[in-house]
Amino acid sequence: QVQLVESGGGLVQPGGSLRLACAASGSIFSSSVMAWFRQAPGKQREYAASISRGGDTNYADSVKGRFTISRDSAKNTVYLQMNSLKPEDTAVYFCKALSPRGMESWGKGTLVTVSS
């Protein structure tokens, strides 16, 4: 199982940027699909972006063109660069790892607040 720790959340004004990081421990990071999900207050957790072990990326329509997911296998870390942030991006952001055997691991989340 992979242990995940998110960081980089905080308060930012609309139109601003943040970069989230998810540090992974465990030997299977490089073979896992990594993803970011988010959960806004009073809403269900939703998918934001994912990246395969080969670097292929996918995004939810709501973040496409504004968010960029990347991974650094040397650092066992996945990133989410968030630009042009909107108040509706306010949420707790969670990192998820999916191993080749289908085992899921989740971090505890980091809060992003977009407000003036």
PDB file of N, CA, C and O in Angstrom, residues 2 4 22 24 29 32-36 49-53 69 71 78 95-98:
ATOM      1  N   VAL A   2       0.372   2.305  -0.608  1.00  0.00           N
ATOM      2  CA  VAL A   2       1.113   3.548  -0.714  1.00  0.00           C
ATOM      3  C   VAL A   2       0.567   4.542   0.297  1.00  0.00           C
ATOM      4  O   VAL A   2      -0.640   4.707   0.427  1.00  0.00           O
ATOM      5  N   LEU A   4       0.193   8.448   1.261  1.00  0.00           N
ATOM      6  CA  LEU A   4       0.152   9.691   0.503  1.00  0.00           C
ATOM      7  C   LEU A   4      -0.039  10.878   1.432  1.00  0.00           C
ATOM      8  O   LEU A   4      -0.902  10.835   2.311  1.00  0.00           O
ATOM      9  N   CYS A  22       1.768  15.899  -3.823  1.00  0.00           N
ATOM     10  CA  CYS A  22       1.387  14.669  -3.122  1.00  0.00           C
ATOM     11  C   CYS A  22       2.612  13.773  -3.074  1.00  0.00           C
ATOM     12  O   CYS A  22       3.031  13.229  -4.110  1.00  0.00           O
ATOM     13  N   ALA A  24       4.508  10.427  -2.022  1.00  0.00           N
ATOM     14  CA  ALA A  24       4.139   9.031  -1.827  1.00  0.00           C
ATOM     15  C   ALA A  24       5.295   8.242  -1.254  1.00  0.00           C
ATOM     16  O   ALA A  24       6.445   8.422  -1.665  1.00  0.00           O
ATOM     17  N   PHE A  29       4.958   3.394  -6.377  1.00  0.00           N
ATOM     18  CA  PHE A  29       4.514   4.682  -6.913  1.00  0.00           C
ATOM     19  C   PHE A  29       4.689   4.717  -8.419  1.00  0.00           C
ATOM     20  O   PHE A  29       3.802   5.141  -9.148  1.00  0.00           O
ATOM     21  N   SER A  32       1.957   3.041 -10.396  1.00  0.00           N
ATOM     22  CA  SER A  32       0.577   3.377 -10.051  1.00  0.00           C
ATOM     23  C   SER A  32       0.046   4.517 -10.901  1.00  0.00           C
ATOM     24  O   SER A  32       0.783   5.445 -11.253  1.00  0.00           O
ATOM     25  N   VAL A  33      -1.242   4.444 -11.201  1.00  0.00           N
ATOM     26  CA  VAL A  33      -1.949   5.601 -11.738  1.00  0.00           C
ATOM     27  C   VAL A  33      -2.203   6.551 -10.575  1.00  0.00           C
ATOM     28  O   VAL A  33      -2.665   6.137  -9.512  1.00  0.00           O
ATOM     29  N   MET A  34      -1.892   7.821 -10.772  1.00  0.00           N
ATOM     30  CA  MET A  34      -2.076   8.827  -9.732  1.00  0.00           C
ATOM     31  C   MET A  34      -3.175   9.801 -10.160  1.00  0.00           C
ATOM     32  O   MET A  34      -3.288  10.145 -11.347  1.00  0.00           O
ATOM     33  N   ALA A  35      -3.956  10.222  -9.185  1.00  0.00           N
ATOM     34  CA  ALA A  35      -5.083  11.100  -9.513  1.00  0.00           C
ATOM     35  C   ALA A  35      -5.318  12.109  -8.400  1.00  0.00           C
ATOM     36  O   ALA A  35      -4.929  11.896  -7.252  1.00  0.00           O
ATOM     37  N   TRP A  36      -5.968  13.194  -8.800  1.00  0.00           N
ATOM     38  CA  TRP A  36      -6.453  14.187  -7.845  1.00  0.00           C
ATOM     39  C   TRP A  36      -7.976  14.213  -7.907  1.00  0.00           C
ATOM     40  O   TRP A  36      -8.567  14.237  -8.994  1.00  0.00           O
ATOM     41  N   ALA A  49      -8.280  15.135 -12.042  1.00  0.00           N
ATOM     42  CA  ALA A  49      -7.251  14.854 -13.036  1.00  0.00           C
ATOM     43  C   ALA A  49      -6.536  13.561 -12.673  1.00  0.00           C
ATOM     44  O   ALA A  49      -6.540  13.154 -11.513  1.00  0.00           O
ATOM     45  N   SER A  50      -5.916  12.938 -13.667  1.00  0.00           N
ATOM     46  CA  SER A  50      -5.134  11.729 -13.426  1.00  0.00           C
ATOM     47  C   SER A  50      -3.979  11.647 -14.403  1.00  0.00           C
ATOM     48  O   SER A  50      -3.991  12.284 -15.471  1.00  0.00           O
ATOM     49  N   ILE A  51      -2.987  10.829 -14.027  1.00  0.00           N
ATOM     50  CA  ILE A  51      -1.811  10.630 -14.855  1.00  0.00           C
ATOM     51  C   ILE A  51      -1.372   9.182 -14.747  1.00  0.00           C
ATOM     52  O   ILE A  51      -1.290   8.628 -13.649  1.00  0.00           O
ATOM     53  N   SER A  52      -1.125   8.564 -15.895  1.00  0.00           N
ATOM     54  CA  SER A  52      -0.698   7.174 -15.911  1.00  0.00           C
ATOM     55  C   SER A  52       0.783   7.072 -15.591  1.00  0.00           C
ATOM     56  O   SER A  52       1.495   8.086 -15.524  1.00  0.00           O
ATOM     57  N   ARG A  53       1.266   5.855 -15.425  1.00  0.00           N
ATOM     58  CA  ARG A  53       2.690   5.695 -15.145  1.00  0.00           C
ATOM     59  C   ARG A  53       3.528   6.118 -16.340  1.00  0.00           C
ATOM     60  O   ARG A  53       4.701   6.468 -16.193  1.00  0.00           O
ATOM     61  N   ILE A  69      -1.604  18.249 -14.321  1.00  0.00           N
ATOM     62  CA  ILE A  69      -1.083  17.214 -13.434  1.00  0.00           C
ATOM     63  C   ILE A  69       0.244  16.719 -13.992  1.00  0.00           C
ATOM     64  O   ILE A  69       0.421  16.601 -15.215  1.00  0.00           O
ATOM     65  N   ARG A  71       4.044  14.241 -12.733  1.00  0.00           N
ATOM     66  CA  ARG A  71       4.632  13.358 -11.731  1.00  0.00           C
ATOM     67  C   ARG A  71       6.140  13.357 -11.871  1.00  0.00           C
ATOM     68  O   ARG A  71       6.676  13.485 -12.982  1.00  0.00           O
ATOM     69  N   VAL A  78       3.531  13.559  -7.042  1.00  0.00           N
ATOM     70  CA  VAL A  78       2.650  14.009  -8.111  1.00  0.00           C
ATOM     71  C   VAL A  78       2.199  15.423  -7.776  1.00  0.00           C
ATOM     72  O   VAL A  78       1.996  15.753  -6.605  1.00  0.00           O
ATOM     73  N   CYS A  95      -5.344  13.241  -2.979  1.00  0.00           N
ATOM     74  CA  CYS A  95      -4.509  12.482  -3.883  1.00  0.00           C
ATOM     75  C   CYS A  95      -4.888  11.007  -3.760  1.00  0.00           C
ATOM     76  O   CYS A  95      -5.157  10.518  -2.655  1.00  0.00           O
ATOM     77  N   LYS A  96      -4.882  10.319  -4.897  1.00  0.00           N
ATOM     78  CA  LYS A  96      -5.214   8.892  -4.911  1.00  0.00           C
ATOM     79  C   LYS A  96      -4.204   8.138  -5.756  1.00  0.00           C
ATOM     80  O   LYS A  96      -3.774   8.604  -6.814  1.00  0.00           O
ATOM     81  N   ALA A  97      -3.825   6.961  -5.272  1.00  0.00           N
ATOM     82  CA  ALA A  97      -2.969   6.057  -6.045  1.00  0.00           C
ATOM     83  C   ALA A  97      -3.738   4.780  -6.337  1.00  0.00           C
ATOM     84  O   ALA A  97      -4.428   4.254  -5.464  1.00  0.00           O
ATOM     85  N   LEU A  98      -3.636   4.304  -7.553  1.00  0.00           N
ATOM     86  CA  LEU A  98      -4.262   3.045  -7.963  1.00  0.00           C
ATOM     87  C   LEU A  98      -3.168   2.122  -8.472  1.00  0.00           C
ATOM     88  O   LEU A  98      -2.534   2.391  -9.499  1.00  0.00           O
TER      89      LEU A  98
END
